[in-house]
Tab-separated table of C-alpha atoms in Angstrom:
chain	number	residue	atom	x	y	z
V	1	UNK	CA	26.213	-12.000	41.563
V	2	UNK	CA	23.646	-14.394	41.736
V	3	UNK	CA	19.664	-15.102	41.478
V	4	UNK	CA	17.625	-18.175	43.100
V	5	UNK	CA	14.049	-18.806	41.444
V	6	UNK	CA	11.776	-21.404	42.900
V	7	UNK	CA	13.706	-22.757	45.981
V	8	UNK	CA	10.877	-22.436	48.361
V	9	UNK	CA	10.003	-25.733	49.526
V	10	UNK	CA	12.895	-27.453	48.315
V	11	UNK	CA	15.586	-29.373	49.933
V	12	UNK	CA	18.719	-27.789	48.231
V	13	UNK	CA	21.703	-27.789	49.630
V	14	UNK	CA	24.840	-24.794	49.089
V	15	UNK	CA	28.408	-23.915	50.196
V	16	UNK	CA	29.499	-20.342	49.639
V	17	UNK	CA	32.918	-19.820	49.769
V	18	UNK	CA	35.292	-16.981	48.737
V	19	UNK	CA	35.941	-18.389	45.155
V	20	UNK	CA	32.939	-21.182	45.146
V	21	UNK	CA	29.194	-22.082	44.947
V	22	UNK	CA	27.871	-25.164	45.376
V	23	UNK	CA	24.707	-25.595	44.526
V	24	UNK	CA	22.828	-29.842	45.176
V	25	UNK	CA	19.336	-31.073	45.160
V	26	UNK	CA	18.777	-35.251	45.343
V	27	UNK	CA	15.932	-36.675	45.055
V	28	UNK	CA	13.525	-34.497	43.673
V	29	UNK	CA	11.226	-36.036	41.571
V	30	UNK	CA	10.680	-35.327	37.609
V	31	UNK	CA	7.222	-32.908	36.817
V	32	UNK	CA	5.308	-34.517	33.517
V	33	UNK	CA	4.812	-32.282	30.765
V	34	UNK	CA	0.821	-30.835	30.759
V	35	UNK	CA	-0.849	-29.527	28.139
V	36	UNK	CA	-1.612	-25.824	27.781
V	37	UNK	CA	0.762	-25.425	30.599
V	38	UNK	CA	3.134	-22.482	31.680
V	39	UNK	CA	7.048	-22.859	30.759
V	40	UNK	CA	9.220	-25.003	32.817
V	41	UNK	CA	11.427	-21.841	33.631
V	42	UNK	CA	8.420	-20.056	35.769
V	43	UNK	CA	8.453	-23.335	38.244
V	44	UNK	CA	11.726	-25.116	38.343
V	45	UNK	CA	14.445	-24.566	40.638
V	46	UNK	CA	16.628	-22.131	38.705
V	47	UNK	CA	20.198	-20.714	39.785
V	48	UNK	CA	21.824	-18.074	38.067
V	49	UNK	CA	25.348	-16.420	38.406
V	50	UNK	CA	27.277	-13.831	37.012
V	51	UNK	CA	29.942	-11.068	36.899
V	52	UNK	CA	30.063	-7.890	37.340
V	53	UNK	CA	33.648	-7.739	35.921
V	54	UNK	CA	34.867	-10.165	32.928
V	55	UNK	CA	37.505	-11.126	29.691
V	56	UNK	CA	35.386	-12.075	26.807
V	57	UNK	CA	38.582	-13.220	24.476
V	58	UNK	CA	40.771	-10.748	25.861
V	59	UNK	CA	38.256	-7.686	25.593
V	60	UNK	CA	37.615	-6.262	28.948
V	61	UNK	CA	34.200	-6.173	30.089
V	62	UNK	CA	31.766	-4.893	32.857
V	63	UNK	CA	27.906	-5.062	33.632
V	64	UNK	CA	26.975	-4.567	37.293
V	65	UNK	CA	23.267	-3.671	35.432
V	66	UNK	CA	21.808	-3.686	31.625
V	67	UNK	CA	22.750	0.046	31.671
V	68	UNK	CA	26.353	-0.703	32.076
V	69	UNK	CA	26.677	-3.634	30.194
V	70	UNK	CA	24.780	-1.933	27.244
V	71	UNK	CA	27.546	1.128	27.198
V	72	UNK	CA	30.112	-1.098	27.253
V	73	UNK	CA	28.615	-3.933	24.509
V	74	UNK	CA	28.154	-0.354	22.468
V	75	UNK	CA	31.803	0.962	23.082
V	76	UNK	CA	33.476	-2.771	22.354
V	77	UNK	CA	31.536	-4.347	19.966
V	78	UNK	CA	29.553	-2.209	17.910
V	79	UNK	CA	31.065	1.064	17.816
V	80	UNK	CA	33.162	1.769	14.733
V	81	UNK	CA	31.966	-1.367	13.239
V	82	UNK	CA	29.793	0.977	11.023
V	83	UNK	CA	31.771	1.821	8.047
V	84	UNK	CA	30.739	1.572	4.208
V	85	UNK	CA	32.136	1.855	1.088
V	86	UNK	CA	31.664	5.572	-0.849
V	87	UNK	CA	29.481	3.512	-3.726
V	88	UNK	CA	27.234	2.074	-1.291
V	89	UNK	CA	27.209	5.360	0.814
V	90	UNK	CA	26.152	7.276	-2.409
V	91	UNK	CA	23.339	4.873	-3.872
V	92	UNK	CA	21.134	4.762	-0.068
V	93	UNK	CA	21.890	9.061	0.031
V	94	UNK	CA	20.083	9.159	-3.428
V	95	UNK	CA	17.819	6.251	-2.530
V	96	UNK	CA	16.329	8.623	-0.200
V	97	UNK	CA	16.866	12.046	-1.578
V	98	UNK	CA	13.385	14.353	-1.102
V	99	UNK	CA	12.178	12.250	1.312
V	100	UNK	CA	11.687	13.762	4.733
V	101	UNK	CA	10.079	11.597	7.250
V	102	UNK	CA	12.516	9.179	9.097
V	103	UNK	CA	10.553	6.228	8.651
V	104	UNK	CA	9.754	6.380	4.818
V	105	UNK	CA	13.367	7.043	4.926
V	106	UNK	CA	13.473	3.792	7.001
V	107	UNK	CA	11.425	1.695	4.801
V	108	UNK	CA	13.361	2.655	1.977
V	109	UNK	CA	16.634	1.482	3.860
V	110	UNK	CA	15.144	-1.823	4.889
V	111	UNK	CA	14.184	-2.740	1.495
V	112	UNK	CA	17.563	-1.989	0.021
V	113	UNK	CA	18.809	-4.137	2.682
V	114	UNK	CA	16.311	-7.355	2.539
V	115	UNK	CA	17.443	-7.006	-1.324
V	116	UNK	CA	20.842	-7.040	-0.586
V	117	UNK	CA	21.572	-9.450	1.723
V	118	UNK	CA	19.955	-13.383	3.099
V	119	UNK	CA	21.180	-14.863	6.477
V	120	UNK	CA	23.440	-16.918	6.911
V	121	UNK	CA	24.913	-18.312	10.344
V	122	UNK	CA	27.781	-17.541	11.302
V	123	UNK	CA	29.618	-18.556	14.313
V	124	UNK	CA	32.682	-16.517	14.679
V	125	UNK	CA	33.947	-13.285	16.863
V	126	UNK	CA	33.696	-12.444	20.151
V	127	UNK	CA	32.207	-15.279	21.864
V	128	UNK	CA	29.332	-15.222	18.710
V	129	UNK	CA	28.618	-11.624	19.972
V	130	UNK	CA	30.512	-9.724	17.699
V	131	UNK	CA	28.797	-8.306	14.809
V	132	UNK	CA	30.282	-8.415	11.635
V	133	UNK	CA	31.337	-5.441	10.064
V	134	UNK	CA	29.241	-3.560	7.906
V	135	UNK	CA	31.383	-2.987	5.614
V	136	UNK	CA	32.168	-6.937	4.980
V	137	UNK	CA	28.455	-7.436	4.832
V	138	UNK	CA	28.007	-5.263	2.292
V	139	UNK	CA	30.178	-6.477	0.206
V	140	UNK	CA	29.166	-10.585	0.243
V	141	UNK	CA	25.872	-9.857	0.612
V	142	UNK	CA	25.252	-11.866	3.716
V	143	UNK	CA	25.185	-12.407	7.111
V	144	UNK	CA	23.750	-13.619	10.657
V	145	UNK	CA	21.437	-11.592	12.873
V	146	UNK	CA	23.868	-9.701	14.322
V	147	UNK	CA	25.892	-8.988	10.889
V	148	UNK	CA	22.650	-7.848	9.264
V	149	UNK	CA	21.376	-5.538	12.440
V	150	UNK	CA	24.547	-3.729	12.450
V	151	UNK	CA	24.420	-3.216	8.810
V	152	UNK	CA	20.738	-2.243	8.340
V	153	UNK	CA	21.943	0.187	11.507
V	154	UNK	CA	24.870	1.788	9.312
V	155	UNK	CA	22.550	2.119	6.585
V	156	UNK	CA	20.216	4.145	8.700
V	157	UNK	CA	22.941	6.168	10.112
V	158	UNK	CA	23.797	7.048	6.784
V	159	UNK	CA	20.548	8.651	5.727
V	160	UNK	CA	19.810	10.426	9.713
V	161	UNK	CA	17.758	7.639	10.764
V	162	UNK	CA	18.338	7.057	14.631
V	163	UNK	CA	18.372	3.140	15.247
V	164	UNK	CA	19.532	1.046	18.063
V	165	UNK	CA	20.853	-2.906	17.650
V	166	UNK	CA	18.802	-4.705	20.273
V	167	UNK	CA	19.685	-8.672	22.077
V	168	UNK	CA	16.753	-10.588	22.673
V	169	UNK	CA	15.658	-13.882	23.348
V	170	UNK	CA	13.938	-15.479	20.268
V	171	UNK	CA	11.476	-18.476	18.799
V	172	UNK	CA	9.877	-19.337	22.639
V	173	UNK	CA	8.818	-15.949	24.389
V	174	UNK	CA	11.763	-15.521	27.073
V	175	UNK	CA	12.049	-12.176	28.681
V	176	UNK	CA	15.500	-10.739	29.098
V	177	UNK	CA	16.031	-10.551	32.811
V	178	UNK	CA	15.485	-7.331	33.572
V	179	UNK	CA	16.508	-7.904	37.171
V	180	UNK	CA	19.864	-9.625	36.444
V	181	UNK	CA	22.216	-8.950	34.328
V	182	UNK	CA	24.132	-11.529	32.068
V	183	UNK	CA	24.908	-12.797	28.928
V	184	UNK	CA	21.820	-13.574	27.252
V	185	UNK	CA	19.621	-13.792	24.288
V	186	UNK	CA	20.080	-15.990	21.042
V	187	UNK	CA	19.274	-13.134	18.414
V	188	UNK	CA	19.348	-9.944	17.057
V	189	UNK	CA	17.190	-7.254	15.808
V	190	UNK	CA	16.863	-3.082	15.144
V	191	UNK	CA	15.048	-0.515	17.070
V	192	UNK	CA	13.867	2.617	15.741
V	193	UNK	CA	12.599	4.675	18.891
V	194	UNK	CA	10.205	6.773	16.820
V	195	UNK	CA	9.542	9.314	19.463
V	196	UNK	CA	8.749	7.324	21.591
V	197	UNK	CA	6.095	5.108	19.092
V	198	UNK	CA	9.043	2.206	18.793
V	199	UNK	CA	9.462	0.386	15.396
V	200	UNK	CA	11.212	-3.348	15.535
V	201	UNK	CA	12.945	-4.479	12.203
V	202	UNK	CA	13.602	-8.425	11.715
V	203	UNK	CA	16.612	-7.844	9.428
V	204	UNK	CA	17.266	-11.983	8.901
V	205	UNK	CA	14.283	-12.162	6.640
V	206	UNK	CA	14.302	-10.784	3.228
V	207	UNK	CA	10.364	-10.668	2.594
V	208	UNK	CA	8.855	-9.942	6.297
V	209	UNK	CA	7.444	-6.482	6.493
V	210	UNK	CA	8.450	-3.204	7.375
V	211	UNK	CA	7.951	-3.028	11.285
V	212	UNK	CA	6.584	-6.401	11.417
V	213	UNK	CA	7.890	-9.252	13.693
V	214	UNK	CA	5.793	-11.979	14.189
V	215	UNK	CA	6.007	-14.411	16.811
V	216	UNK	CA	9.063	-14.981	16.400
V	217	UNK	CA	10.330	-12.323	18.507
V	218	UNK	CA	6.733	-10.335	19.345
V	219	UNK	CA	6.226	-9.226	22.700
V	220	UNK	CA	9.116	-9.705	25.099
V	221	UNK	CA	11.703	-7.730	27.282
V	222	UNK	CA	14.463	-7.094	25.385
V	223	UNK	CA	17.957	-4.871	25.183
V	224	UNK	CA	18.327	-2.218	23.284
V	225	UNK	CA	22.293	-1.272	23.339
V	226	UNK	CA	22.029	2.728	22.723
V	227	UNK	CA	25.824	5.064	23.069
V	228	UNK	CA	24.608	6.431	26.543
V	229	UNK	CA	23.673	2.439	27.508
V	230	UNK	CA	21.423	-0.700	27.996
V	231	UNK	CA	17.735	0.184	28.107
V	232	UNK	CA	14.800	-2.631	28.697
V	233	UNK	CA	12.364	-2.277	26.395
V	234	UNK	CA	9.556	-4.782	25.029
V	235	UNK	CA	8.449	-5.496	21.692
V	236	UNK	CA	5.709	-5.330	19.738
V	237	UNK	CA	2.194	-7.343	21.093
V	238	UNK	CA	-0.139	-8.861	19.069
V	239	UNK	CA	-3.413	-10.222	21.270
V	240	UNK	CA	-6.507	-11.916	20.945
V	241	UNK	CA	-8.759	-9.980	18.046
V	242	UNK	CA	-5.568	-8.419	16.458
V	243	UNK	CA	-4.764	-11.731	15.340
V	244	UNK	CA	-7.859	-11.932	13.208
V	245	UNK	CA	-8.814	-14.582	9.983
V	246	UNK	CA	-11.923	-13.679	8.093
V	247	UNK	CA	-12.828	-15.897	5.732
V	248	UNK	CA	-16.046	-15.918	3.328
V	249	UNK	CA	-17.097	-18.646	1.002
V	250	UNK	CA	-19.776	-19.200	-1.695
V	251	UNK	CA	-20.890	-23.074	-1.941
V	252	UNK	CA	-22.541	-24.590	-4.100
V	253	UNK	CA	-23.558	-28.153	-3.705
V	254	UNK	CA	-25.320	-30.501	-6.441
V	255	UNK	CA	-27.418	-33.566	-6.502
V	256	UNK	CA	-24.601	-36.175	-5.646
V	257	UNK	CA	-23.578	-33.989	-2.539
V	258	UNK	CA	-20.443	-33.060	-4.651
V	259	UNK	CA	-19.278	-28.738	-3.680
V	260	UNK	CA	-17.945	-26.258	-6.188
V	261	UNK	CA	-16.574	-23.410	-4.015
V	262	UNK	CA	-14.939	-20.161	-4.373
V	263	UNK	CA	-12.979	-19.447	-0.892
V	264	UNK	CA	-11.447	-15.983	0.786
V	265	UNK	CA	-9.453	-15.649	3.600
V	266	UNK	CA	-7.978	-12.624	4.745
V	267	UNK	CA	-5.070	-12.966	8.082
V	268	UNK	CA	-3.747	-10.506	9.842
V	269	UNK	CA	-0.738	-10.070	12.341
V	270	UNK	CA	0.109	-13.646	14.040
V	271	UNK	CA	-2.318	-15.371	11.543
V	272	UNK	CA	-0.623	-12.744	8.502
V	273	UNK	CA	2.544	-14.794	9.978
V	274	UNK	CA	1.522	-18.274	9.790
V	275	UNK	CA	0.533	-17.522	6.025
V	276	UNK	CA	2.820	-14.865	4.497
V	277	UNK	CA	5.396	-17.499	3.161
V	278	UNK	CA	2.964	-19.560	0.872
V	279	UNK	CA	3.475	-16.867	-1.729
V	280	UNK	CA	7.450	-18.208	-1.873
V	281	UNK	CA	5.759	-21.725	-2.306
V	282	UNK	CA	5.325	-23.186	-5.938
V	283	UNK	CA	1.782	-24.488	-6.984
V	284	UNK	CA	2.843	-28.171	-6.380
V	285	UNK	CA	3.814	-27.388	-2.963
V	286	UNK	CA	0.595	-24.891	-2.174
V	287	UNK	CA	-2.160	-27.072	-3.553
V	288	UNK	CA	-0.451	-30.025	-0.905
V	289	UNK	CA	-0.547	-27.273	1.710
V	290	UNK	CA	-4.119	-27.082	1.161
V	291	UNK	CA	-5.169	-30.698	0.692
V	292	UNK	CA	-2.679	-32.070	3.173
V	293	UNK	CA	-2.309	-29.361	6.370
V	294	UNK	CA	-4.817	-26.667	5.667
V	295	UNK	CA	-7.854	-28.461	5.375
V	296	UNK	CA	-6.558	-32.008	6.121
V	297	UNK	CA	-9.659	-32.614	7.585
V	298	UNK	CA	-11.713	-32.747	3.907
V	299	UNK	CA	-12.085	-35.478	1.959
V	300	UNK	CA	-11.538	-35.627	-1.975
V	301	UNK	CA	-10.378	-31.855	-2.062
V	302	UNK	CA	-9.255	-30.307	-5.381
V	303	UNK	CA	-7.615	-27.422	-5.822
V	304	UNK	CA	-8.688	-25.666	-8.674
V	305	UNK	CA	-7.179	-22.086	-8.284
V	306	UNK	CA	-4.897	-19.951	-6.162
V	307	UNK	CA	-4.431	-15.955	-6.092
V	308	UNK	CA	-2.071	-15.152	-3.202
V	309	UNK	CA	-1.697	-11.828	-2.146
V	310	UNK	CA	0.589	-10.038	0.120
V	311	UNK	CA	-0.266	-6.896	1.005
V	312	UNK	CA	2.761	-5.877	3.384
V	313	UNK	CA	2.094	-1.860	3.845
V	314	UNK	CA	-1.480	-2.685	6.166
V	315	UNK	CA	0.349	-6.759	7.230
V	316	UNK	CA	-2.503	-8.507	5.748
V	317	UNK	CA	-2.581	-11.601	3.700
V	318	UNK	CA	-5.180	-12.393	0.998
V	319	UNK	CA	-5.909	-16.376	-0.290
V	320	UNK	CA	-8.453	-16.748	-3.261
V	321	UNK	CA	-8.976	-20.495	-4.002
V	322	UNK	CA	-11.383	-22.138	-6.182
V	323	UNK	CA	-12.001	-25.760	-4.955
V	324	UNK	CA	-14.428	-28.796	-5.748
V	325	UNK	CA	-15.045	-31.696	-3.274
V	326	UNK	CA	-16.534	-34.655	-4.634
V	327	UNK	CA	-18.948	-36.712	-2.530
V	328	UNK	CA	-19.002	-33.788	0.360
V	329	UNK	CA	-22.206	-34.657	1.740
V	330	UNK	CA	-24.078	-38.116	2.783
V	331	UNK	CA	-26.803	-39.426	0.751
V	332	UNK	CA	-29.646	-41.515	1.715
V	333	UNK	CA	-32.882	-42.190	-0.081
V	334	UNK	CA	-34.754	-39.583	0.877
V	335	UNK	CA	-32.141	-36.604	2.087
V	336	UNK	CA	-28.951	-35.426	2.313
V	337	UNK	CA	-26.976	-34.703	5.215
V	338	UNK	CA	-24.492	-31.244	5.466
V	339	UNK	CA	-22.150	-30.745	7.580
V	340	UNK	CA	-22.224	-26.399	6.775
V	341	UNK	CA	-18.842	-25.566	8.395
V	342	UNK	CA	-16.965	-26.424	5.625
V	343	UNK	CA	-13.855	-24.433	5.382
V	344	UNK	CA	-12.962	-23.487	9.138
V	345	UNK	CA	-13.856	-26.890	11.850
V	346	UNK	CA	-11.962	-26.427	15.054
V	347	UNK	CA	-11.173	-30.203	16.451
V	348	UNK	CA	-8.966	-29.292	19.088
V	349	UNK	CA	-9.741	-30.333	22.066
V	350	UNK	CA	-6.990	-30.067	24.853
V	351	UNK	CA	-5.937	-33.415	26.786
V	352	UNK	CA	-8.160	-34.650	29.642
V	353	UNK	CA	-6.341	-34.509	32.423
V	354	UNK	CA	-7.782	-36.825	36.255
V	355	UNK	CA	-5.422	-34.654	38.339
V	356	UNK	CA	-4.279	-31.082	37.029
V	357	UNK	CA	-0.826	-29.616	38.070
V	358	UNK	CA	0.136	-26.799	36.402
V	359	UNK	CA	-2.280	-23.747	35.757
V	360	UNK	CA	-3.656	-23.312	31.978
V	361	UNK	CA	-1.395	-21.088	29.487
V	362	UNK	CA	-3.212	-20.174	26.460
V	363	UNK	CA	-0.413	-19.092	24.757
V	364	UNK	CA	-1.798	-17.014	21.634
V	365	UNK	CA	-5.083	-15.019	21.481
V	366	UNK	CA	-6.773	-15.228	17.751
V	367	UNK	CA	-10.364	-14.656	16.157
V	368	UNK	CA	-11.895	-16.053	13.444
V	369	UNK	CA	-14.923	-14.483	11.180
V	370	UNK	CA	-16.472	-16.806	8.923
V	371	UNK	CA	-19.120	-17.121	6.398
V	372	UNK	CA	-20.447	-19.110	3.853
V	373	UNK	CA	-23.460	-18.933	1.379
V	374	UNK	CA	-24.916	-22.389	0.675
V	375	UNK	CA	-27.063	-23.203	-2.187
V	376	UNK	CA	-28.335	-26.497	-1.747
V	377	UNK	CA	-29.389	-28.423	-4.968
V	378	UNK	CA	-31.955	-28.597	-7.290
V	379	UNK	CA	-34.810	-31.399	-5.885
V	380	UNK	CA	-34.181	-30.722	-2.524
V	381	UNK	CA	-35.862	-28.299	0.086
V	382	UNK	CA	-34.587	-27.107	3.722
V	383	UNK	CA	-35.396	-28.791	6.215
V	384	UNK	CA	-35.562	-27.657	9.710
V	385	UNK	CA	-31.939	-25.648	11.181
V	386	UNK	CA	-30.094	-25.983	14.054
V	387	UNK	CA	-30.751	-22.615	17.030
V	388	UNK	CA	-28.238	-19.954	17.125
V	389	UNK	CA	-25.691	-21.231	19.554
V	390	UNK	CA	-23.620	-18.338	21.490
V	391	UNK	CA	-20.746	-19.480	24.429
V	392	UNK	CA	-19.047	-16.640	26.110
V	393	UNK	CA	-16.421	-17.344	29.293
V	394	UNK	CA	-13.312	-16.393	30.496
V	395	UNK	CA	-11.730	-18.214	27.329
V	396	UNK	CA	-13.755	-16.168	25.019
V	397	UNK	CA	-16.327	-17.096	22.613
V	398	UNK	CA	-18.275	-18.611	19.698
V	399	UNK	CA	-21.083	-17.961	18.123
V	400	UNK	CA	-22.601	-19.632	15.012
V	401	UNK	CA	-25.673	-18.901	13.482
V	402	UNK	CA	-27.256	-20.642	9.962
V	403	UNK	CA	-30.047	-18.687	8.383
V	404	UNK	CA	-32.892	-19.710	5.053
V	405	UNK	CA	-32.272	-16.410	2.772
V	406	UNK	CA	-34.656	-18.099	0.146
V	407	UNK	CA	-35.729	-21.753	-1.196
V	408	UNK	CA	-32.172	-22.541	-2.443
V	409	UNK	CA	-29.553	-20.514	-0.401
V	410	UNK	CA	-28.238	-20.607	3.259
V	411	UNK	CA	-26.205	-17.991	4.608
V	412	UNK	CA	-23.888	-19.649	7.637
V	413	UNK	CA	-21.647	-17.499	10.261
V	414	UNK	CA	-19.367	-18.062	12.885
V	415	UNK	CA	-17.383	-16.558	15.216
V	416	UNK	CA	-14.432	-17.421	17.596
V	417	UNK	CA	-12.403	-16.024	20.112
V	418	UNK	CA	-9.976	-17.508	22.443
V	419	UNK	CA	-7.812	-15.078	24.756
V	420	UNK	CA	-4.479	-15.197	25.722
V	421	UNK	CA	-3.757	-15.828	29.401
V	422	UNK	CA	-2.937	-17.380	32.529
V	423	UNK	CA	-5.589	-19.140	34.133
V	424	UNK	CA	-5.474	-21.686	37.822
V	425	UNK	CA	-5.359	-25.331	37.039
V	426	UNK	CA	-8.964	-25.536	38.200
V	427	UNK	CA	-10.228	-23.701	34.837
V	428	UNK	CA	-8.564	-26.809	33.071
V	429	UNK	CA	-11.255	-28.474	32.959
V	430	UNK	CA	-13.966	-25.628	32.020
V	431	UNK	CA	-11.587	-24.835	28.944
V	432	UNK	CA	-12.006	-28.133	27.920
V	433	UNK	CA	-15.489	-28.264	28.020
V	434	UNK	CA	-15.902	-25.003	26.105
V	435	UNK	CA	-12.939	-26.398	23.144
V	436	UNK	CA	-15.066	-29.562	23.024
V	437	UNK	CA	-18.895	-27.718	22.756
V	438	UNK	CA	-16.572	-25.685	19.805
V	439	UNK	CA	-15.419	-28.662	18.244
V	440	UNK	CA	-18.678	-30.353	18.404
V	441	UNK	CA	-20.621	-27.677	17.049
V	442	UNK	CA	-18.345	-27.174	14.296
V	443	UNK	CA	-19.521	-30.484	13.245
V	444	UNK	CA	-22.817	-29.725	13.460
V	445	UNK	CA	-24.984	-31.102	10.416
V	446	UNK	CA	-28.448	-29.981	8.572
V	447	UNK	CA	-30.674	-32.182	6.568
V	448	UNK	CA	-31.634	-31.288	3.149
V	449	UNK	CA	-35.125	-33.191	1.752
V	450	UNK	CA	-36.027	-34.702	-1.149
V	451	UNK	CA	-38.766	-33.100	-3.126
């Protein structure tokens, strides 16, 4: 079998024989990489073949469609790779003893397992396709993605808990083909079908959450390899205000336009993902995440204090920081000069571009809450503040607002929300706009006064 993508308009060239396909294209000229842009594989010429009947190291195989190819990946590789020792066996039966519901039962199982085991790669079997047996993995305590799924399934089997080992692509969001069948994917991970409310597990990672998959392998067709055969399914989303950073901040600034600070930020989903790991950090390495990626962007930063804290039952991660910054603001004779978005500035803005080729791709939706209450020093008064500024488009929007609450104290808030999406190649240059009004409005600065 065979699948052409993106030929039209393109000199290519092929000979179809009985036993060959020859496939040539000359002088086509390379496409520079863009910005923002959509994957090379939704454009480029692509050519895919396959069959329908194959020896994968002397194992028979067949796939005309996923259906097929999923009974017979079940009945070949994975099938009666399941077995466990009678002491394992016994401890997950009493690990879950009294507990009814499959997926506390489930939770339970995962944990044993993350405790159990770490990932390791491993290259061997069937063409790397093979899982490793479950019994072998439970006894060193390790294995790859596909060792570890086909354990964490046995495990589940064990205690009643219907689960299903599932090939995917993952890292970049690829789609499994669901209109050609092959050999694809580059990982492996568990379904629980839940009635019909599914439930992914990552079983390479030995402190993700229950049911929680980050981008690594978040929303995308996948295969699910059940007894009866292949089924398409698609993972877990997370979009636009799901992925959601609230952060508040109390600020105090003295005389010398030095900050003391107390700083909490609270991520969920996608931005839970980007964060979760700090807590396997030591302090060293945190307090450099802070000063040196984080908030790069300040000046003379100190950490003072960090309280981490994972909470992994509702996927949201906590950060508590106490911080100083000497110098902060700029000083002249008679004021002082505050930039008031201290803890959250926004600086990207996306490449210009005199001709645009390829359409936009924003390729992850987030939203951040923020707010901070200022009190300004002793000598100084407010002077006036900068309008309410509110920007809502097709990208989403940003709103920032700074507002006296008495003599000494500001209260400063901001909102922003980008979507997800595919947009034409004309919007380029309206999302540009908006990222630099965002990035320029971050900066914006108030004037305190000398009494």
């Amino acid at each position: 079998r065979k699948k052409e993508t993106n030929f039209q308009g393109l000199e290519i060239e092929n000979t179809i024989s009985d036993n060959e396909l020859n496939y040539s294209i000359i002088n086509q000229k390379a496409k520079k990489h863009e910005y923002n842009s959509i994957n090379a594989r939704t454009f480029l010429p692509r050519l895919k073949v396959s069959l329908d009947k194959f020896s994968l190291k002397g194992i028979q195989g067949y796939g005309a469609n996923w259906h097929d190819f999923g009974k017979w990946m079940h009945d070949y590789l994975i099938q009666g790779r399941d077995q466990l020792d009678a002491k394992t066996i016994n401890e997950v039966k009493k690990l879950v003893a009294g507990i009814e519901d499959p997926i506390e039962k489930a939770k339970k199982v995962y944990q044993f397992m993350q405790n159990k085991t770490r990932y390791i790669s491993v290259q061997v079997g069937i063409g790397g396709w093979e899982p490793i047996p479950a019994r072998e993995v439970d006894n060193v305590g390790y294995g790859d993605c596909k060792g570890l799924t086909n354990y964490t399934k046995a495990l589940l089997d064990l205690v009643g808990v219907e689960s299903y080992y599932t090939v995917l692509y993952a890292k970049n969001r690829r789609d499994i083909d669901k209109e050609f069948t092959s050999f694809s994917g580059n990982h492996a991970i568990l379904n629980i079908p839940n009635n019909g409310n599914d439930v992914w597990l990552e079983c390479t990672n030995q402190i993700i959450p229950f049911g929680f998959l980050g981008d690594f392998t978040d929303d995308r067709d996948v295969l699910v390899v059940t007894p009866k055969g292949g089924v398409i399914k698609r993972t877990t989303a997370y979009k636009n205000e799901q992925n959601l950073q609230k952060s508040k901040a109390t600020v105090i600034i003295d005389s010398l336009g030095s900050v003391k600070a107390t700083v909490e930020i609270k991520s969920h989903r996608i931005r839970y993902d980007q964060k979760y790991q700090l807590e396997t950090l030591n302090l060293k390495e945190q307090k450099k995440y802070y000063t040196a990626s984080y908030w790069d962007n300040i000046n003379n930063l100190k950490i003072n204090k960090i309280k981490l804290s994972n909470n992994k039952d509702s996927v949201v991660f906590t950060e508590n920081l106490k911080v100083d910054i000497s110098g902060y603001a700029s000083l002249t004779s008679n004021e002082m000069l505050l930039s008031v978005n201290l803890f959250n500035k926004n600086n990207n803005v996306p490449k210009r571009y005199r001709n645009r080729l390829m359409p936009l791709k924003i390729e992850r939706g987030y939203k951040d809450v923020d707010e901070s209450i200022i009190e300004i020093p002793k000598g100084y008064q407010i002077s006036a503040l900068f309008n309410d500024r509110n920007i809502t488009n097709k990208f989403g929007y940003y709103k920032i607002s700074i507002n006296k609450i008495d003599e000494t104290h500001l209260k400063y808030t901001r909102t922003l929300l980008i979507k997800e999406g595919i947009y034409p190649k004309d919007d380029y240059k309206s999302y540009r706009a908006f990222r630099r009004k965002v990035a320029k409005s971050d900066n914006l600065r108030i004037a305190l006064i000398k009494n």
